[in-house]
Short mmCIF file of C-alpha atoms and ligand atoms in Angstrom, two decimals:
data_model
loop_
_atom_site.label_atom_id
_atom_site.label_comp_id
_atom_site.label_asym_id
_atom_site.label_seq_id
_atom_site.Cartn_x
_atom_site.Cartn_y
_atom_site.Cartn_z
CA MET N 1343 -9.52 -5.79 34.43
CA LYS N 1344 -8.44 -9.09 32.87
CA SER N 1345 -4.86 -8.87 31.63
CA GLU N 1346 -3.95 -9.98 28.12
CA PRO N 1347 -2.21 -13.35 27.64
CA TRP N 1348 1.55 -12.99 28.06
CA TRP N 1349 2.38 -13.98 24.47
CA LYS N 1350 0.16 -11.45 22.71
CA GLU N 1351 2.76 -8.71 22.53
CA ALA N 1352 5.73 -10.61 23.88
CA VAL N 1353 9.26 -10.05 22.63
CA VAL N 1354 10.72 -13.50 22.04
CA TYR N 1355 14.47 -14.08 21.85
CA GLN N 1356 15.37 -16.96 19.54
CA ILE N 1357 18.38 -19.02 20.58
CA TYR N 1358 20.17 -21.41 18.26
CA PRO N 1359 21.71 -23.46 21.09
CA ARG N 1360 24.75 -24.63 19.17
CA SER N 1361 25.82 -21.05 18.53
CA PHE N 1362 24.91 -19.25 21.73
CA PHE N 1363 27.43 -19.97 24.49
CA ASP N 1364 29.65 -22.98 25.13
CA SER N 1365 30.00 -23.89 28.83
CA ASN N 1366 32.24 -26.96 28.44
CA GLY N 1367 34.85 -26.07 25.84
CA ASP N 1368 33.75 -28.50 23.12
CA GLY N 1369 33.24 -25.70 20.59
CA GLU N 1370 29.45 -25.93 20.59
CA GLY N 1371 26.93 -24.02 22.65
CA ASP N 1372 24.89 -25.96 25.21
CA LEU N 1373 22.01 -25.70 27.67
CA ASN N 1374 24.24 -24.77 30.62
CA GLY N 1375 25.70 -22.05 28.42
CA ILE N 1376 22.22 -20.65 27.90
CA THR N 1377 21.45 -20.84 31.62
CA ALA N 1378 24.68 -18.95 32.33
CA LYS N 1379 23.53 -16.12 30.07
CA LEU N 1380 19.91 -15.85 31.19
CA ASP N 1381 20.66 -12.68 33.16
CA TYR N 1382 22.04 -11.11 29.99
CA ILE N 1383 18.88 -12.12 28.14
CA LYS N 1384 16.62 -10.82 30.89
CA ASN N 1385 18.47 -7.50 30.83
CA LEU N 1386 17.68 -7.09 27.17
CA GLY N 1387 14.05 -6.65 28.18
CA VAL N 1388 12.58 -9.66 26.36
CA ASP N 1389 9.69 -11.74 27.70
CA ALA N 1390 10.52 -15.21 26.47
CA ILE N 1391 13.15 -17.38 24.89
CA TRP N 1392 12.57 -19.81 22.03
CA LEU N 1393 15.10 -22.61 21.87
CA SER N 1394 15.79 -24.20 18.50
CA PRO N 1395 16.02 -28.01 18.89
CA PHE N 1396 18.35 -29.46 21.52
CA TYR N 1397 16.99 -33.01 21.32
CA THR N 1398 18.92 -36.21 20.64
CA SER N 1399 20.05 -35.88 17.04
CA PRO N 1400 22.82 -36.92 14.67
CA ASN N 1401 22.76 -33.24 13.71
CA LYS N 1402 22.53 -33.60 9.96
CA ASP N 1403 20.22 -30.57 9.88
CA GLY N 1404 21.21 -28.53 12.92
CA GLY N 1405 19.10 -30.67 15.26
CA TYR N 1406 15.95 -30.46 13.09
CA ASP N 1407 16.61 -34.15 12.52
CA VAL N 1408 15.31 -35.52 15.80
CA ALA N 1409 16.26 -39.04 16.89
CA ASN N 1410 14.57 -38.86 20.29
CA PRO N 1411 12.22 -35.93 20.83
CA ARG N 1412 11.95 -36.61 24.55
CA ASP N 1413 15.59 -36.37 25.49
CA VAL N 1414 18.50 -33.92 25.28
CA ASP N 1415 21.41 -34.49 22.93
CA PRO N 1416 24.63 -35.04 24.92
CA ARG N 1417 26.28 -32.20 22.98
CA PHE N 1418 23.77 -29.87 24.67
CA GLY N 1419 23.69 -31.53 28.11
CA ASN N 1420 20.95 -33.65 29.66
CA LEU N 1421 17.40 -33.47 30.96
CA ALA N 1422 18.54 -32.20 34.34
CA ASP N 1423 20.23 -29.27 32.55
CA ALA N 1424 16.99 -28.58 30.68
CA LYS N 1425 15.10 -28.51 33.98
CA THR N 1426 17.64 -26.14 35.49
CA LEU N 1427 17.38 -23.85 32.48
CA ILE N 1428 13.59 -23.75 32.65
CA ALA N 1429 13.59 -23.18 36.41
CA ARG N 1430 16.11 -20.32 36.22
CA ALA N 1431 14.26 -18.73 33.30
CA HIS N 1432 11.04 -18.85 35.28
CA GLU N 1433 12.74 -17.31 38.31
CA LEU N 1434 13.66 -14.43 36.02
CA LYS N 1435 10.10 -14.32 34.66
CA LEU N 1436 11.18 -15.43 31.22
CA ARG N 1437 8.84 -17.85 29.44
CA VAL N 1438 10.40 -20.78 27.56
CA ILE N 1439 9.26 -21.87 24.10
CA ALA N 1440 10.56 -25.16 22.69
CA ASP N 1441 10.73 -26.24 19.05
CA ILE N 1442 8.65 -29.22 17.97
CA VAL N 1443 9.47 -30.94 14.67
CA PRO N 1444 6.41 -32.96 13.58
CA ASN N 1445 7.03 -33.28 9.85
CA HIS N 1446 9.90 -35.74 10.11
CA PHE N 1447 12.19 -37.68 12.40
CA SER N 1448 15.87 -38.45 11.97
CA ASP N 1449 16.66 -41.70 10.23
CA GLN N 1450 18.32 -42.63 13.54
CA HIS N 1451 14.97 -42.55 15.39
CA GLU N 1452 14.06 -46.05 16.60
CA TRP N 1453 10.89 -45.99 14.50
CA PHE N 1454 12.80 -45.52 11.29
CA GLN N 1455 15.38 -48.10 12.22
CA ALA N 1456 12.51 -50.55 12.86
CA ALA N 1457 10.90 -49.59 9.54
CA LEU N 1458 14.12 -50.40 7.70
CA LYS N 1459 14.20 -53.84 9.29
CA SER N 1460 10.53 -54.60 8.55
CA GLY N 1461 9.17 -55.46 5.15
CA ARG N 1462 6.91 -53.55 2.75
CA GLY N 1463 3.41 -53.00 4.06
CA SER N 1464 4.48 -53.43 7.71
CA ALA N 1465 3.05 -51.39 10.58
CA GLU N 1466 6.56 -49.98 11.12
CA ARG N 1467 6.80 -48.67 7.56
CA ASN N 1468 3.31 -47.23 7.76
CA ARG N 1469 4.56 -44.58 10.22
CA PHE N 1470 6.45 -43.04 7.31
CA HIS N 1471 5.78 -42.72 3.58
CA PHE N 1472 7.20 -45.91 2.07
CA TYR N 1473 6.13 -46.80 -1.47
CA ASP N 1474 7.26 -48.96 -4.35
CA GLY N 1475 8.82 -47.13 -7.26
CA ASN N 1476 7.47 -47.02 -10.80
CA PRO N 1477 7.93 -50.03 -13.07
CA ASP N 1478 10.87 -48.22 -14.73
CA GLY N 1479 12.63 -47.99 -11.37
CA THR N 1480 12.01 -44.27 -10.82
CA PRO N 1481 10.67 -42.96 -7.46
CA PRO N 1482 6.89 -42.82 -6.83
CA ASN N 1483 6.75 -39.20 -8.01
CA ASN N 1484 9.01 -36.34 -9.10
CA TRP N 1485 8.85 -34.28 -5.91
CA ILE N 1486 11.95 -32.35 -4.96
CA SER N 1487 13.53 -31.95 -1.52
CA LEU N 1488 13.56 -28.43 -0.11
CA PHE N 1489 17.28 -28.89 0.27
CA GLY N 1490 17.70 -29.85 -3.39
CA GLY N 1491 17.70 -33.23 -5.14
CA PRO N 1492 14.88 -35.79 -5.17
CA ALA N 1493 12.48 -36.10 -2.21
CA TRP N 1494 12.79 -39.91 -2.29
CA THR N 1495 15.49 -42.31 -1.23
CA GLN N 1496 15.50 -46.02 -2.00
CA VAL N 1497 16.10 -48.66 0.66
CA GLU N 1498 17.61 -52.11 0.26
CA ASP N 1499 14.44 -54.00 -0.68
CA GLY N 1500 13.70 -51.46 -3.43
CA GLN N 1501 11.01 -49.34 -1.71
CA PHE N 1502 11.37 -45.56 -1.52
CA TYR N 1503 10.68 -43.28 1.45
CA LEU N 1504 9.70 -39.63 1.26
CA HIS N 1505 11.81 -36.83 2.76
CA LEU N 1506 10.95 -33.23 2.06
CA PHE N 1507 14.30 -32.25 3.57
CA ASP N 1508 17.53 -34.25 3.85
CA SER N 1509 17.51 -37.99 3.14
CA THR N 1510 18.28 -38.41 6.86
CA GLN N 1511 14.90 -36.78 7.69
CA PRO N 1512 12.14 -39.25 6.70
CA ASP N 1513 8.68 -37.65 6.64
CA LEU N 1514 6.11 -38.97 9.08
CA ASN N 1515 2.74 -40.29 7.95
CA TRP N 1516 0.13 -38.17 9.73
CA GLU N 1517 -2.64 -40.48 8.58
CA ASN N 1518 -1.34 -42.94 11.13
CA PRO N 1519 -2.88 -42.49 14.63
CA GLU N 1520 0.35 -43.72 16.22
CA VAL N 1521 2.07 -40.57 14.94
CA HIS N 1522 -0.58 -38.37 16.54
CA ALA N 1523 -0.29 -40.23 19.83
CA ASP N 1524 3.48 -40.01 19.88
CA PHE N 1525 3.52 -36.26 19.30
CA GLU N 1526 0.91 -35.70 21.97
CA LYS N 1527 3.17 -37.61 24.30
CA THR N 1528 6.08 -35.36 23.34
CA LEU N 1529 4.06 -32.16 23.83
CA ARG N 1530 2.99 -33.37 27.29
CA PHE N 1531 6.52 -34.42 28.14
CA TRP N 1532 7.87 -30.90 27.67
CA LEU N 1533 4.82 -29.20 29.15
CA ASP N 1534 5.20 -31.39 32.23
CA LEU N 1535 8.80 -30.22 32.43
CA GLY N 1536 7.53 -26.63 32.55
CA ILE N 1537 7.69 -25.41 28.95
CA ASP N 1538 5.35 -22.48 28.16
CA GLY N 1539 4.91 -22.94 24.44
CA PHE N 1540 6.04 -24.38 21.14
CA ARG N 1541 7.34 -23.20 17.81
CA ILE N 1542 6.00 -25.69 15.29
CA ASP N 1543 8.48 -26.56 12.56
CA VAL N 1544 7.11 -26.87 9.00
CA ALA N 1545 3.62 -26.53 10.47
CA HIS N 1546 2.10 -26.41 6.99
CA GLY N 1547 3.77 -29.58 5.70
CA LEU N 1548 2.45 -32.50 7.71
CA VAL N 1549 -0.31 -33.66 5.40
CA LYS N 1550 0.52 -34.84 1.89
CA GLU N 1551 -1.88 -35.26 -1.00
CA ASP N 1552 -1.59 -36.74 -4.48
CA ILE N 1553 1.45 -38.75 -3.57
CA HIS N 1554 1.09 -40.81 -6.73
CA LYS N 1555 1.07 -37.83 -9.08
CA ASN N 1556 3.96 -36.01 -10.65
CA HIS N 1557 4.23 -32.26 -10.24
CA PRO N 1558 3.95 -30.52 -13.64
CA ASN N 1559 6.95 -28.23 -13.04
CA PRO N 1560 9.58 -29.99 -10.91
CA GLN N 1561 12.31 -27.50 -11.78
CA GLY N 1562 10.13 -24.54 -10.76
CA LEU N 1563 9.12 -26.42 -7.65
CA SER N 1564 12.73 -26.97 -6.75
CA GLU N 1565 13.57 -23.28 -7.08
CA ALA N 1566 10.46 -22.15 -5.20
CA LEU N 1567 11.17 -24.44 -2.30
CA ARG N 1568 14.74 -23.39 -1.70
CA LEU N 1569 14.89 -20.89 1.09
CA ASP N 1570 17.65 -18.92 -0.61
CA PHE N 1571 15.39 -15.95 -1.34
CA GLU N 1572 16.86 -15.32 -4.76
CA MET N 1573 13.70 -16.01 -6.69
CA ASP N 1574 11.21 -13.28 -7.47
CA VAL N 1575 8.63 -13.27 -4.67
CA GLN N 1576 5.57 -13.30 -6.97
CA GLU N 1577 6.95 -16.14 -8.98
CA ARG N 1578 7.84 -18.15 -5.89
CA ASN N 1579 4.42 -17.61 -4.36
CA ALA N 1580 2.67 -18.76 -7.52
CA LEU N 1581 4.72 -21.94 -7.46
CA LEU N 1582 4.15 -22.47 -3.75
CA LEU N 1583 0.44 -22.52 -4.46
CA SER N 1584 0.91 -25.63 -6.53
CA VAL N 1585 2.79 -27.65 -3.91
CA PRO N 1586 0.82 -30.82 -3.03
CA PHE N 1587 2.48 -31.26 0.34
CA PHE N 1588 1.95 -27.81 1.82
CA ASP N 1589 -0.99 -26.20 3.52
CA ARG N 1590 -3.49 -29.03 3.08
CA GLN N 1591 -6.73 -28.81 5.04
CA GLY N 1592 -5.81 -31.82 7.17
CA VAL N 1593 -3.11 -29.91 9.07
CA HIS N 1594 -5.73 -27.77 10.76
CA GLU N 1595 -7.39 -30.79 12.36
CA ILE N 1596 -4.06 -31.64 13.99
CA TYR N 1597 -3.72 -28.17 15.51
CA ARG N 1598 -7.30 -28.22 16.76
CA GLN N 1599 -6.42 -31.36 18.72
CA TRP N 1600 -3.20 -29.82 19.98
CA ARG N 1601 -5.02 -26.71 21.06
CA LYS N 1602 -7.23 -28.79 23.34
CA LEU N 1603 -4.13 -30.35 24.83
CA PHE N 1604 -2.52 -26.92 25.38
CA ASP N 1605 -5.67 -25.55 26.97
CA SER N 1606 -5.84 -28.51 29.35
CA TYR N 1607 -2.79 -27.05 31.14
CA LYS N 1608 -4.72 -24.73 33.41
CA ASP N 1609 -1.73 -23.56 35.42
CA ARG N 1610 -0.31 -21.46 32.55
CA GLU N 1611 -1.20 -19.94 29.20
CA VAL N 1612 0.48 -22.31 26.76
CA MET N 1613 1.11 -20.76 23.35
CA ALA N 1614 2.15 -22.11 19.96
CA VAL N 1615 3.53 -20.32 16.93
CA ALA N 1616 3.44 -21.87 13.47
CA GLU N 1617 6.24 -21.87 10.97
CA ALA N 1618 4.04 -21.84 7.88
CA TRP N 1619 5.36 -20.60 4.56
CA VAL N 1620 2.06 -20.45 2.74
CA HIS N 1621 0.49 -18.60 -0.09
CA PRO N 1622 -1.72 -16.68 -0.57
CA PRO N 1623 -1.01 -14.77 2.67
CA GLU N 1624 -4.68 -15.09 3.66
CA ASN N 1625 -4.07 -18.81 4.19
CA ALA N 1626 -1.62 -18.10 7.00
CA THR N 1627 -4.45 -16.71 9.11
CA ARG N 1628 -6.16 -20.10 9.12
CA TYR N 1629 -3.46 -21.30 11.52
CA VAL N 1630 -4.51 -18.69 14.08
CA ARG N 1631 -8.24 -19.23 14.10
CA PRO N 1632 -9.55 -19.14 17.68
CA ASP N 1633 -9.50 -22.92 18.08
CA GLU N 1634 -6.07 -23.45 16.49
CA LEU N 1635 -2.68 -21.90 17.23
CA HIS N 1636 -1.87 -18.55 18.80
CA GLN N 1637 0.57 -17.05 16.34
CA VAL N 1638 1.87 -17.63 12.84
CA PHE N 1639 5.17 -16.26 11.64
CA ASN N 1640 5.07 -13.52 9.08
CA PHE N 1641 8.17 -14.19 7.00
CA ASP N 1642 7.68 -11.33 4.59
CA LEU N 1643 9.96 -9.01 6.55
CA LEU N 1644 12.81 -11.47 6.04
CA THR N 1645 12.78 -10.72 2.33
CA ALA N 1646 11.16 -7.30 1.92
CA PRO N 1647 13.45 -4.65 0.45
CA PHE N 1648 14.09 -1.49 2.46
CA ASP N 1649 11.59 0.69 0.65
CA ALA N 1650 8.42 2.30 1.88
CA GLN N 1651 6.11 0.68 -0.64
CA SER N 1652 7.22 -2.87 0.13
CA LEU N 1653 7.42 -2.46 3.89
CA PHE N 1654 4.10 -0.70 4.13
CA GLY N 1655 2.52 -3.44 2.02
CA VAL N 1656 3.88 -6.25 4.16
CA ILE N 1657 3.12 -4.58 7.50
CA ASN N 1658 -0.33 -3.30 6.70
CA ARG N 1659 -1.41 -6.57 5.14
CA SER N 1660 -0.23 -8.59 8.11
CA ILE N 1661 -2.06 -6.35 10.58
CA GLN N 1662 -5.27 -6.55 8.56
CA LEU N 1663 -5.18 -10.28 7.89
CA ASN N 1664 -4.49 -11.16 11.50
CA SER N 1665 -7.19 -8.87 12.78
CA SER N 1666 -9.70 -10.56 10.47
CA VAL N 1667 -9.41 -13.65 12.71
CA GLY N 1668 -8.90 -11.77 15.97
CA ALA N 1669 -5.16 -12.48 16.10
CA LEU N 1670 -2.14 -10.21 16.36
CA PRO N 1671 0.78 -10.28 13.91
CA THR N 1672 4.34 -11.42 14.51
CA TRP N 1673 7.44 -9.57 13.36
CA ALA N 1674 10.80 -11.19 12.66
CA LEU N 1675 13.73 -9.55 10.90
CA SER N 1676 16.14 -12.49 11.14
CA ASN N 1677 16.18 -16.16 12.04
CA HIS N 1678 18.44 -19.20 11.69
CA ASP N 1679 17.20 -19.90 8.15
CA SER N 1680 17.78 -16.55 6.47
CA PRO N 1681 20.52 -13.97 6.04
CA ARG N 1682 20.94 -11.72 9.07
CA VAL N 1683 19.08 -8.44 8.66
CA ALA N 1684 22.21 -6.28 9.08
CA SER N 1685 23.80 -8.09 6.14
CA ARG N 1686 20.68 -8.10 4.04
CA ILE N 1687 19.64 -4.44 4.25
CA GLY N 1688 22.50 -2.71 6.10
CA ASP N 1689 23.36 -1.53 9.57
CA SER N 1690 21.42 1.68 10.05
CA GLU N 1691 18.57 0.35 7.90
CA SER N 1692 18.17 -2.67 10.17
CA ARG N 1693 18.10 -0.50 13.29
CA ALA N 1694 15.54 1.78 11.68
CA LEU N 1695 13.36 -1.16 10.78
CA ALA N 1696 13.70 -2.72 14.24
CA LEU N 1697 12.58 0.51 15.92
CA PHE N 1698 9.67 0.72 13.52
CA VAL N 1699 8.40 -2.82 14.05
CA PHE N 1700 8.89 -2.80 17.83
CA ALA N 1701 6.15 -0.17 17.94
CA LEU N 1702 3.66 -2.29 16.01
CA PRO N 1703 0.97 -4.41 17.66
CA GLY N 1704 1.78 -8.10 18.11
CA SER N 1705 4.76 -10.12 19.06
CA ALA N 1706 8.35 -9.41 18.00
CA TYR N 1707 10.99 -12.11 17.54
CA VAL N 1708 14.69 -11.28 17.94
CA PHE N 1709 17.27 -13.78 16.67
CA ALA N 1710 20.20 -13.98 19.12
CA GLY N 1711 22.95 -11.71 17.85
CA GLN N 1712 20.49 -9.37 16.13
CA GLU N 1713 20.67 -7.14 19.21
CA LEU N 1714 24.42 -6.79 18.56
CA GLY N 1715 23.84 -5.83 14.93
CA LEU N 1716 25.75 -8.95 13.88
CA PRO N 1717 26.18 -9.50 10.16
CA ASP N 1718 26.42 -12.97 8.64
CA GLY N 1719 29.73 -14.66 9.33
CA GLU N 1720 32.16 -14.90 6.46
CA LEU N 1721 32.77 -18.56 5.78
CA GLN N 1722 34.83 -20.64 3.42
CA ASP N 1723 33.00 -23.37 1.60
CA SER N 1724 35.08 -25.88 3.53
CA ASP N 1725 33.49 -24.58 6.78
CA ARG N 1726 29.92 -25.04 5.64
CA GLN N 1727 27.78 -27.76 7.22
CA ASP N 1728 24.25 -26.94 6.08
CA PRO N 1729 22.65 -29.86 4.18
CA MET N 1730 21.28 -27.26 1.78
CA PHE N 1731 24.85 -26.44 0.73
CA ILE N 1732 25.77 -30.10 0.55
CA ARG N 1733 22.69 -31.32 -1.36
CA THR N 1734 22.89 -28.53 -3.95
CA GLN N 1735 26.63 -29.19 -4.44
CA GLY N 1736 27.36 -25.66 -3.31
CA GLU N 1737 24.95 -23.97 -5.69
CA THR N 1738 23.09 -22.62 -2.66
CA LYS N 1739 25.42 -21.38 0.06
CA GLY N 1740 22.92 -22.31 2.75
CA ARG N 1741 22.27 -20.92 6.18
CA ASP N 1742 25.53 -21.30 8.08
CA GLY N 1743 26.36 -17.59 7.77
CA ALA N 1744 23.51 -16.68 10.11
CA ARG N 1745 24.51 -19.45 12.53
CA VAL N 1746 28.06 -18.37 13.31
CA PRO N 1747 28.48 -18.36 17.12
CA LEU N 1748 27.98 -15.18 19.13
CA PRO N 1749 30.98 -13.05 20.13
CA TRP N 1750 30.87 -12.40 23.87
CA SER N 1751 34.11 -10.80 24.99
CA GLY N 1752 37.79 -10.13 24.40
CA ASP N 1753 39.76 -8.93 21.41
CA THR N 1754 40.29 -12.05 19.46
CA THR N 1755 38.29 -14.88 17.97
CA PRO N 1756 36.50 -16.98 19.35
CA PHE N 1757 35.59 -13.97 21.51
CA GLY N 1758 34.70 -15.85 24.68
CA PHE N 1759 32.15 -18.09 22.97
CA THR N 1760 34.21 -21.17 23.79
CA THR N 1761 37.54 -22.12 25.25
CA GLY N 1762 37.85 -24.66 22.41
CA LYS N 1763 37.50 -24.42 18.64
CA PRO N 1764 34.12 -23.01 17.60
CA TRP N 1765 32.06 -25.28 15.32
CA LEU N 1766 32.00 -22.48 12.75
CA PRO N 1767 34.79 -19.89 12.64
CA ILE N 1768 33.98 -16.49 14.14
CA ASN N 1769 35.18 -13.47 12.17
CA GLN N 1770 38.31 -11.84 13.55
CA THR N 1771 36.74 -8.46 12.64
CA TRP N 1772 34.01 -8.75 15.28
CA GLN N 1773 35.94 -7.07 18.16
CA LYS N 1774 33.53 -4.14 18.29
CA LEU N 1775 30.50 -6.44 18.08
CA THR N 1776 31.09 -8.43 21.25
CA VAL N 1777 28.61 -8.14 24.10
CA GLU N 1778 31.41 -6.80 26.30
CA SER N 1779 32.40 -4.10 23.84
CA GLU N 1780 28.82 -3.07 23.06
CA GLN N 1781 27.89 -2.91 26.72
CA ALA N 1782 30.49 -0.19 27.15
CA ASP N 1783 29.38 1.85 24.14
CA PRO N 1784 26.28 4.01 24.67
CA GLN N 1785 25.70 4.19 20.89
CA SER N 1786 25.90 0.45 20.38
CA SER N 1787 23.21 -1.70 18.85
CA LEU N 1788 22.93 -3.60 22.14
CA ASN N 1789 22.16 -0.46 24.11
CA PHE N 1790 19.77 0.66 21.38
CA TYR N 1791 17.83 -2.63 21.71
CA ARG N 1792 17.77 -2.39 25.50
CA GLU N 1793 16.48 1.17 25.53
CA THR N 1794 13.95 0.45 22.82
CA LEU N 1795 12.54 -2.62 24.57
CA ALA N 1796 12.27 -0.75 27.87
CA LEU N 1797 10.34 2.05 26.17
CA ARG N 1798 8.18 -0.46 24.31
CA ALA N 1799 7.19 -2.05 27.62
CA GLU N 1800 6.35 1.37 29.01
CA HIS N 1801 4.42 2.89 26.12
CA LEU N 1802 3.49 0.38 23.47
CA ILE N 1803 1.99 -2.70 25.07
CA ASN N 1804 -1.78 -2.85 24.53
CA ALA N 1805 -1.51 0.55 22.88
CA GLY N 1806 -4.24 -0.23 20.37
CA GLU N 1807 -4.39 0.10 16.63
CA VAL N 1808 -2.00 1.61 14.12
CA HIS N 1809 -3.11 4.88 12.52
CA TRP N 1810 -1.10 5.60 9.40
CA ILE N 1811 -0.15 9.24 8.93
CA GLU N 1812 2.33 8.99 6.03
CA SER N 1813 2.24 5.94 3.82
CA PRO N 1814 1.77 4.99 0.20
CA LEU N 1815 -1.91 5.71 0.88
CA HIS N 1816 -1.07 9.37 1.46
CA GLY N 1817 0.29 10.91 -1.71
CA LYS N 1818 3.69 11.70 -3.11
CA ARG N 1819 5.99 12.27 -0.14
CA SER N 1820 5.22 8.80 0.97
CA SER N 1821 7.79 7.19 -1.29
CA ASP N 1822 10.48 7.38 1.35
CA LEU N 1823 8.74 8.10 4.62
CA LEU N 1824 6.43 6.00 6.76
CA VAL N 1825 4.71 7.47 9.80
CA PHE N 1826 2.08 6.03 12.11
CA LYS N 1827 0.66 6.77 15.49
CA ARG N 1828 -0.12 4.14 18.08
CA GLY N 1829 -1.34 5.15 21.51
CA ASP N 1830 0.77 8.06 22.70
CA VAL N 1831 3.66 7.35 20.36
CA THR N 1832 4.24 8.62 16.84
CA VAL N 1833 6.67 6.52 14.86
CA ALA N 1834 8.45 7.73 11.74
CA MET N 1835 10.93 5.96 9.50
CA ASN N 1836 13.02 7.79 6.91
CA LEU N 1837 13.86 5.30 4.18
CA SER N 1838 15.75 7.77 1.99
CA GLU N 1839 19.45 8.48 1.82
CA LYS N 1840 18.88 12.10 2.87
CA PRO N 1841 17.63 13.61 6.10
CA GLN N 1842 13.90 14.32 5.98
CA GLU N 1843 11.76 16.80 7.80
CA VAL N 1844 8.63 15.68 9.62
CA ARG N 1845 6.15 17.68 11.63
CA ILE N 1846 5.07 15.64 14.56
CA GLU N 1847 4.02 16.64 17.99
CA GLY N 1848 5.63 15.51 21.17
CA ARG N 1849 9.06 14.73 22.45
CA VAL N 1850 11.42 12.40 20.62
CA ILE N 1851 12.21 9.54 23.01
CA MET N 1852 14.09 7.22 20.66
CA LEU N 1853 16.23 7.54 17.56
CA SER N 1854 17.62 4.50 15.77
CA SER N 1855 20.88 6.06 14.54
CA GLY N 1856 22.52 9.37 13.64
CA SER N 1857 21.70 12.61 15.40
CA LEU N 1858 18.54 14.57 15.48
CA ASP N 1859 17.93 18.16 14.52
CA SER N 1860 14.69 19.44 15.98
CA THR N 1861 13.47 22.99 16.36
CA ASN N 1862 9.99 24.53 16.61
CA GLY N 1863 8.08 21.30 16.08
CA LYS N 1864 10.07 20.42 12.96
CA ILE N 1865 12.19 17.33 13.20
CA LEU N 1866 14.90 16.41 10.75
CA ILE N 1867 15.22 12.62 10.76
CA PRO N 1868 18.64 11.39 9.63
CA ALA N 1869 18.95 9.15 6.57
CA HIS N 1870 17.88 5.54 7.09
CA SER N 1871 16.68 6.20 10.59
CA SER N 1872 13.50 5.99 12.68
CA ILE N 1873 12.18 7.89 15.65
CA TRP N 1874 9.60 7.47 18.37
CA SER N 1875 7.96 10.63 19.61
CA LEU N 1876 5.83 10.70 22.76
CA ASN N 1877 2.80 12.98 22.83
C1 LIG Z 3018 12.54 -25.27 9.25
C2 LIG Z 3018 13.70 -25.04 10.16
O1 LIG Z 3018 13.65 -23.72 10.62
C3 LIG Z 3018 14.93 -25.34 9.36
O2 LIG Z 3018 16.09 -24.94 10.01
C4 LIG Z 3018 14.94 -26.82 9.06
O3 LIG Z 3018 16.02 -27.11 8.21
C5 LIG Z 3018 13.65 -27.25 8.37
N1 LIG Z 3018 12.47 -26.66 8.95
C6 LIG Z 3018 13.49 -28.74 8.43
O4 LIG Z 3018 13.16 -29.13 9.74
#
């Protein structure tokens, strides 16, 4: 029997290198720090790691401002360290996914520096989006940066360049074949070094249309584009539909070319996952058509409230949409761009949700620290470094809270993360959340993740479709209970604040929190908790 590709139901552990583990005492995590902790990662029971960017960068946007995509930033180490990391990961049978950032470069990239020195209309400027302003001196259009403020910055000779993010992140012109060729070179560079896949940053943003037109609602656009999740979801989605630089047809041609390149590596199954915030949700499935990418992130769980109606809607829709193109969904509860799930919905709620989604078909992404139940760090405004905070003059707090370094050991901050001063302060209250402390506590979040992932590997890989037993499709009790069966496992989540009785067959093998009361086939699930029961 032919086995399924490794990525189909893989659990992928996302590492934000700067915040993971510092091996040299400079206060920032690095590649050798990751290598030193690969045994810890392997013991969690995950299949792969995804590394957020570690490339040469002035670090104006946490490394998503790449100055040389084919080298390692000295703060993280060097290429030899990257090779060692990949080799050790492979020894442990962990796949390695790298980030690729094709929408923009850093303004420190040699191409942009050359563009600044060359005049209007030059081949160097044509790699980016350089235009003259309007006769009244205003920028070519009224587009807004996702980090706040205008999406255009003027250079000395009066021309403007486009940047959907920070002004230090000029957008690349994907109509220029040189850009295609350079990215293919970068993909090959990392594949030749042994990488198994890519997470594609802003995968929906590469192609721009109507660059000479104003958007009719720049204020709305600005609010919709901020990733601060405060806007009503419906309203934001409606506005996203109107964005002339997202989700254009041309992006799919790029991924079809990349797919051929990936498939030409016959010695491994290269995979790619798209970061694509698109609307309507049906559009996301275009990125995973058979000749394009392998996975697309489903971001809806990052914002969905902890109620049965919303969660059922998000989960069921994602399963159905993906299956319409023969793909499997992805599930992520946290990442480096959004509030940590424990802070957003609560401790026991986030464990309940994790247990629930780990039983679903598809691939699950775990943001480093999520396994510890880490909340967002508490920061002073003076600590914040996110360009989103800076460009909105503090109106949006930004994403630093989720990026506070991991606590590893000991009783006092910086909890073994570094021997120096951590780049963001680590809360003094995290003594019980260190890896060391959680390892010793059988009830800890860490041990819960380990046990869950071991049981997932045993019972839930290739376990077939989801059969809903209790859901909003099933009448009145469904308001605070979701139950489905997949393979031999029945999964139930109690979303209410009271214990709830369920009648399910089998033996309970996993409980997310609290204690279970079960007699004569009746099971009382604690408040805000989930169970797995094996038939
Ligand atoms: C998405 C990344 O996840 C985020 O961290 C970054 O700021 C933007 N893309 C720009 O690259």
